[in-house]
PDB file of C-alpha atoms in Angstrom:
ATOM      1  CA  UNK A   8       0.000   0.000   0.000  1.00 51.00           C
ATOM      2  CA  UNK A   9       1.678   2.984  -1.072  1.00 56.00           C
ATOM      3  CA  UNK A  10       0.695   5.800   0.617  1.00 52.00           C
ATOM      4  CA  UNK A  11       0.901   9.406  -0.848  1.00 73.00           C
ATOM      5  CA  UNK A  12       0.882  11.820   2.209  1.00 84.00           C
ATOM      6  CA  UNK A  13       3.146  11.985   4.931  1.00 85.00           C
ATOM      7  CA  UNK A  14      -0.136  12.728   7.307  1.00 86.00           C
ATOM      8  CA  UNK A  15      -0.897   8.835   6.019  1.00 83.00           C
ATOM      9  CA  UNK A  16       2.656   7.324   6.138  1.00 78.00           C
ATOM     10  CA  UNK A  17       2.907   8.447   9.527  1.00 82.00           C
ATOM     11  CA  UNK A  18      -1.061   7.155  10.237  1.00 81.00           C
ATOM     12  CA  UNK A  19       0.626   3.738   8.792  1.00 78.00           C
ATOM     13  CA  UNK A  20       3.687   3.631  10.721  1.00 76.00           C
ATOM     14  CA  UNK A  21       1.929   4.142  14.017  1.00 78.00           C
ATOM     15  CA  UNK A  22      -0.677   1.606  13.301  1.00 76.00           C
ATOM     16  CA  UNK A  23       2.275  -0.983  11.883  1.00 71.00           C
ATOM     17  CA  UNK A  24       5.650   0.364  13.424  1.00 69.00           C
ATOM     18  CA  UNK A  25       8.957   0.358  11.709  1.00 67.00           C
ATOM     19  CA  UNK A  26       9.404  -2.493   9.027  1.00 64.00           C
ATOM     20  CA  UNK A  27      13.317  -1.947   9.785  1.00 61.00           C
ATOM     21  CA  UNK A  28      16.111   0.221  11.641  1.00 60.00           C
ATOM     22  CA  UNK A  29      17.514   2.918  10.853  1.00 62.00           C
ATOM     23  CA  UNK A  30      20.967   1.559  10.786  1.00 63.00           C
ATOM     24  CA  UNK A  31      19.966  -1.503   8.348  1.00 63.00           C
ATOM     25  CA  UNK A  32      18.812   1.631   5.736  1.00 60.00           C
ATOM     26  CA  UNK A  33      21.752   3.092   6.166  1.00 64.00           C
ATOM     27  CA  UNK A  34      23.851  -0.054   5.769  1.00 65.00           C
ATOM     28  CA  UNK A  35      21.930  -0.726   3.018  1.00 65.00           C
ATOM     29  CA  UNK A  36      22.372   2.617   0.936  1.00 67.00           C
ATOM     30  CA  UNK A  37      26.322   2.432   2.068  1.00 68.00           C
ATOM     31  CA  UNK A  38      28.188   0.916  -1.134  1.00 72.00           C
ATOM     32  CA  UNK A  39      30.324  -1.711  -0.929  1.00 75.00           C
ATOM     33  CA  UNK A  40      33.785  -1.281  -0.264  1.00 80.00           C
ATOM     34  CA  UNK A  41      35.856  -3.679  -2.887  1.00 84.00           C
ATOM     35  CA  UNK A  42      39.051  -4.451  -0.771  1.00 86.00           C
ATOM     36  CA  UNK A  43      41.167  -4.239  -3.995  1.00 89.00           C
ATOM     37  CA  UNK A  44      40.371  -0.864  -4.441  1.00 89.00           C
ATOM     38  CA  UNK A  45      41.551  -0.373  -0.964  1.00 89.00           C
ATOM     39  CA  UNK A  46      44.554  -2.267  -1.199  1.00 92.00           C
ATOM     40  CA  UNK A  47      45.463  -0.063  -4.372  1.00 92.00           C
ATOM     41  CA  UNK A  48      44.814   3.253  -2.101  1.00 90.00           C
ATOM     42  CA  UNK A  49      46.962   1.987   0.433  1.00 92.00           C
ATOM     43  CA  UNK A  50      49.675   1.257  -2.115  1.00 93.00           C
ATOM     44  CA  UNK A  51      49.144   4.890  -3.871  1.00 90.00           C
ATOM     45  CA  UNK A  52      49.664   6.115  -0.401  1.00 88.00           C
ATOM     46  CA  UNK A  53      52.848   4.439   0.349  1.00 91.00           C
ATOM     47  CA  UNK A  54      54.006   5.475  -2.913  1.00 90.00           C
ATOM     48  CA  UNK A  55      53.233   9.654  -2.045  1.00 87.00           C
ATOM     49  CA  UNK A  56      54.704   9.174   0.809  1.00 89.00           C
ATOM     50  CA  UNK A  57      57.914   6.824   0.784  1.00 92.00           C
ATOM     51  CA  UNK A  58      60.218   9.937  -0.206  1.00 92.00           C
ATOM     52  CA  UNK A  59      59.121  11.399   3.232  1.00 93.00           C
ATOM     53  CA  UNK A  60      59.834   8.091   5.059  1.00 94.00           C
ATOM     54  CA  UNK A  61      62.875   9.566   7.557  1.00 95.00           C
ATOM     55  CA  UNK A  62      60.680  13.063   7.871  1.00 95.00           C
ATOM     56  CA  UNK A  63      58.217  11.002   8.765  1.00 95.00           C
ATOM     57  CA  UNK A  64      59.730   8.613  11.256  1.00 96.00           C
ATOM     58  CA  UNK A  65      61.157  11.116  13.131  1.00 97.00           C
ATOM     59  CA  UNK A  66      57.826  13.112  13.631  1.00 96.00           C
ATOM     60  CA  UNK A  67      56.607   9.693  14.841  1.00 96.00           C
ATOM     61  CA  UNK A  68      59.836   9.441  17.435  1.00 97.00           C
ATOM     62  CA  UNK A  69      59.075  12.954  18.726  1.00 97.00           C
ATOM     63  CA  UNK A  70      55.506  12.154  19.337  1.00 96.00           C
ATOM     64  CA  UNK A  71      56.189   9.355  21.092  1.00 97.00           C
ATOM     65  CA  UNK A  72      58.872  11.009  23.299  1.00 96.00           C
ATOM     66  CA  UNK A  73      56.729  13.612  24.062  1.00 95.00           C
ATOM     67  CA  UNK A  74      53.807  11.282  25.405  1.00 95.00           C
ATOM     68  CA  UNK A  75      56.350   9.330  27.221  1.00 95.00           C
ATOM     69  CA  UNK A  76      57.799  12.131  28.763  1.00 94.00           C
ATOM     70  CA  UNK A  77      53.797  13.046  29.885  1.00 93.00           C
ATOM     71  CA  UNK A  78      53.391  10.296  31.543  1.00 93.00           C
ATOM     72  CA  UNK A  79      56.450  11.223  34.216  1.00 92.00           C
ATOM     73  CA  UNK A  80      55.107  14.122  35.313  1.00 90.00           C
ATOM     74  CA  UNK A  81      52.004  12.468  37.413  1.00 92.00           C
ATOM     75  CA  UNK A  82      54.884   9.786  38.893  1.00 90.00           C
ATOM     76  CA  UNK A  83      56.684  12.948  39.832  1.00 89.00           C
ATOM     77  CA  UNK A  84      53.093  14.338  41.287  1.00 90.00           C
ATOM     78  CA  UNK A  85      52.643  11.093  43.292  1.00 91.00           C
ATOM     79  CA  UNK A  86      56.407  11.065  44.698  1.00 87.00           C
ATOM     80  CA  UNK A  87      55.236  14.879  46.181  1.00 87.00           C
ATOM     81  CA  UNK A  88      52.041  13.544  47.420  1.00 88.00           C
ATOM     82  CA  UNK A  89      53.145   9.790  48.746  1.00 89.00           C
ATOM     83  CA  UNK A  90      56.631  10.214  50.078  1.00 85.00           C
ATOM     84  CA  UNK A  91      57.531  14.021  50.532  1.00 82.00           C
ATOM     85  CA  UNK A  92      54.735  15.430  52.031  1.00 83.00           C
ATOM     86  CA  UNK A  93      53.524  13.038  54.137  1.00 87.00           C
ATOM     87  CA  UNK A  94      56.636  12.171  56.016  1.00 83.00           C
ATOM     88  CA  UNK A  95      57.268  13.624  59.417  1.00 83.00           C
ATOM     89  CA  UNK A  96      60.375  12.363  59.794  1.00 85.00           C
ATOM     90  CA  UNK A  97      62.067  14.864  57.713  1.00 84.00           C
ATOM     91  CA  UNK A  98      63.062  17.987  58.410  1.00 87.00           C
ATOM     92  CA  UNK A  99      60.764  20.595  56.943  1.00 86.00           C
ATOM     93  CA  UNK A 100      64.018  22.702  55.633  1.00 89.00           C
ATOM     94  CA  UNK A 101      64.995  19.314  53.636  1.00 89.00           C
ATOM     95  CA  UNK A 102      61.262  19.095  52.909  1.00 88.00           C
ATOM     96  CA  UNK A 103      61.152  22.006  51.302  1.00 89.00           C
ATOM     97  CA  UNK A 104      64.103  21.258  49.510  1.00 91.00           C
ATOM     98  CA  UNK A 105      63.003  17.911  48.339  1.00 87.00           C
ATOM     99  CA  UNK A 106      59.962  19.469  47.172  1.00 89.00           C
ATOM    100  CA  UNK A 107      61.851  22.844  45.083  1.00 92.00           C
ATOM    101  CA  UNK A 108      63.601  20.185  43.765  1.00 92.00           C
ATOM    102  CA  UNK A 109      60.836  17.794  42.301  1.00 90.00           C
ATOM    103  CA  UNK A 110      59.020  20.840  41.343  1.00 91.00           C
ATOM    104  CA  UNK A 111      62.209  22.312  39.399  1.00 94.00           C
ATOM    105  CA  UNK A 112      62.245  18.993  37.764  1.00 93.00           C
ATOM    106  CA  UNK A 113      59.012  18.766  36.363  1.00 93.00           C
ATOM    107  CA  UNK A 114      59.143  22.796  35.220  1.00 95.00           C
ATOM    108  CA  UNK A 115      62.678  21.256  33.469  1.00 96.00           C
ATOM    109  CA  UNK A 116      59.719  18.738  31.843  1.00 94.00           C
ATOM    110  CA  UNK A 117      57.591  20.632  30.929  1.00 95.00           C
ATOM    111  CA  UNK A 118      59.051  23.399  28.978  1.00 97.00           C
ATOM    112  CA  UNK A 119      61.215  20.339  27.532  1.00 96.00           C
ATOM    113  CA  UNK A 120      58.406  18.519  26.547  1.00 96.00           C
ATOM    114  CA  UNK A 121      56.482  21.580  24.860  1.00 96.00           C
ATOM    115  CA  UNK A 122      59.816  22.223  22.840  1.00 97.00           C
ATOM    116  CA  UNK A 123      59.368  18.762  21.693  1.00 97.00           C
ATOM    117  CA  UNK A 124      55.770  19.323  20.813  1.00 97.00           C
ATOM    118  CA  UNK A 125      56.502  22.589  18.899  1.00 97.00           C
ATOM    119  CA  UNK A 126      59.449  20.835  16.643  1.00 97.00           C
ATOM    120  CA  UNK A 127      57.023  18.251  16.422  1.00 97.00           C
ATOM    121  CA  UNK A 128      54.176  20.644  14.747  1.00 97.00           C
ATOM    122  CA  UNK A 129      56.430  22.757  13.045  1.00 97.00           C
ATOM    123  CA  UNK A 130      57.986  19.248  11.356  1.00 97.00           C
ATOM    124  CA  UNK A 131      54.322  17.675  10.694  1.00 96.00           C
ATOM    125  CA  UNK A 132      53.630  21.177   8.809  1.00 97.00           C
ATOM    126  CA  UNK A 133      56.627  21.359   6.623  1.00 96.00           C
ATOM    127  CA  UNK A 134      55.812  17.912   5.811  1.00 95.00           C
ATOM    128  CA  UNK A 135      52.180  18.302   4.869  1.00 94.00           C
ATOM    129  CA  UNK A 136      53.306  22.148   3.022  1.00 95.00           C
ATOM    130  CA  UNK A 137      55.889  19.685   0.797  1.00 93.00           C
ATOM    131  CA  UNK A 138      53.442  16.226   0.594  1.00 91.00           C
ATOM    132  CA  UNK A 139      50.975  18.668  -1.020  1.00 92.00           C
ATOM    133  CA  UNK A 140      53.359  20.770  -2.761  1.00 93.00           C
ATOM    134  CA  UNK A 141      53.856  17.680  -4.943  1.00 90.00           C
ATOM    135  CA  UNK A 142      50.403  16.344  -4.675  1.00 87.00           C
ATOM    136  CA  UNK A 143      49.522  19.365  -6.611  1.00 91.00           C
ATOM    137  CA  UNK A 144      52.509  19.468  -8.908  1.00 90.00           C
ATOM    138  CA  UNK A 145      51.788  15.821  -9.835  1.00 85.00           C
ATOM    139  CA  UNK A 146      48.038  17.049 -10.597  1.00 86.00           C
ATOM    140  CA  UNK A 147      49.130  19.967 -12.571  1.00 88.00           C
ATOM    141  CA  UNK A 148      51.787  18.104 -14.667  1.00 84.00           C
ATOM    142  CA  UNK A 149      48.780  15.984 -16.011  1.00 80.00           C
ATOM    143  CA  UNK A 150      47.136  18.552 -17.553  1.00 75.00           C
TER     144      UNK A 150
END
């Protein structure tokens, strides 16, 4: 029964409900991804960017030194908290010490670990200013 209105589609839906999800329509209108295609993208990909390969790695190594480097600072946060505070045994001239001297360290960290982070950035941007930079010579050659 194909109705013409949308007062009478919705009339029908409430008497009969949905006749399927939303997410099975939309699975349904999705096309099919043909994993040879893919496999050919990934290959054209590669291919752009082998010549970048050591640019590339070593945006990877500074990202990952950077995150590593994060993850001190809490330790250095708990050391303050657990052990320096805490302890009643020490001095509070030594304390204080202890403590200008964790909190040196992690200031040290920090501004080491956001020059790492701004090499990083600039060195992702000169490499996406020269990936596209021949993306676009490549296109313009064609033609």
């Amino acid at each position: 029964m194909a109705s013409s209105s949308s007062k009478s589609r919705y009339r029908e839906f409430r008497r009969h409900g949905p006749d399927h999800t939303k997410s099975e329509v939309l699975a349904a209108e999705r096309p099919k991804r043909d994993p040879a295609q893919r496999r050919h993208y990934i290959r054209q990909y590669r291919r752009w960017l082998w010549p970048y390969r050591g640019m590339l790695a070593l945006v990877f190594g500074l990202a990952l030194t950077s995150v590593v480097l994060n993850l001190i600072l809490p330790l250095a946060t708990k050391h303050i908290i657990d052990e320096v505070l805490p302890n009643h045994a020490i001095d509070s001239a030594i304390k204080k010490q202890k403590l200008f001297a964790v909190c040196a360290a992690m200031m040290a960290m920090l501004v080491f670990t956001t020059g790492i982070d701004t090499w990083r950035t600039y060195l992702m941007s000169l490499l996406n200013i020269r990936v596209i930079f021949r993306l676009r010579q490549r296109l313009f050659d064609r033609f």
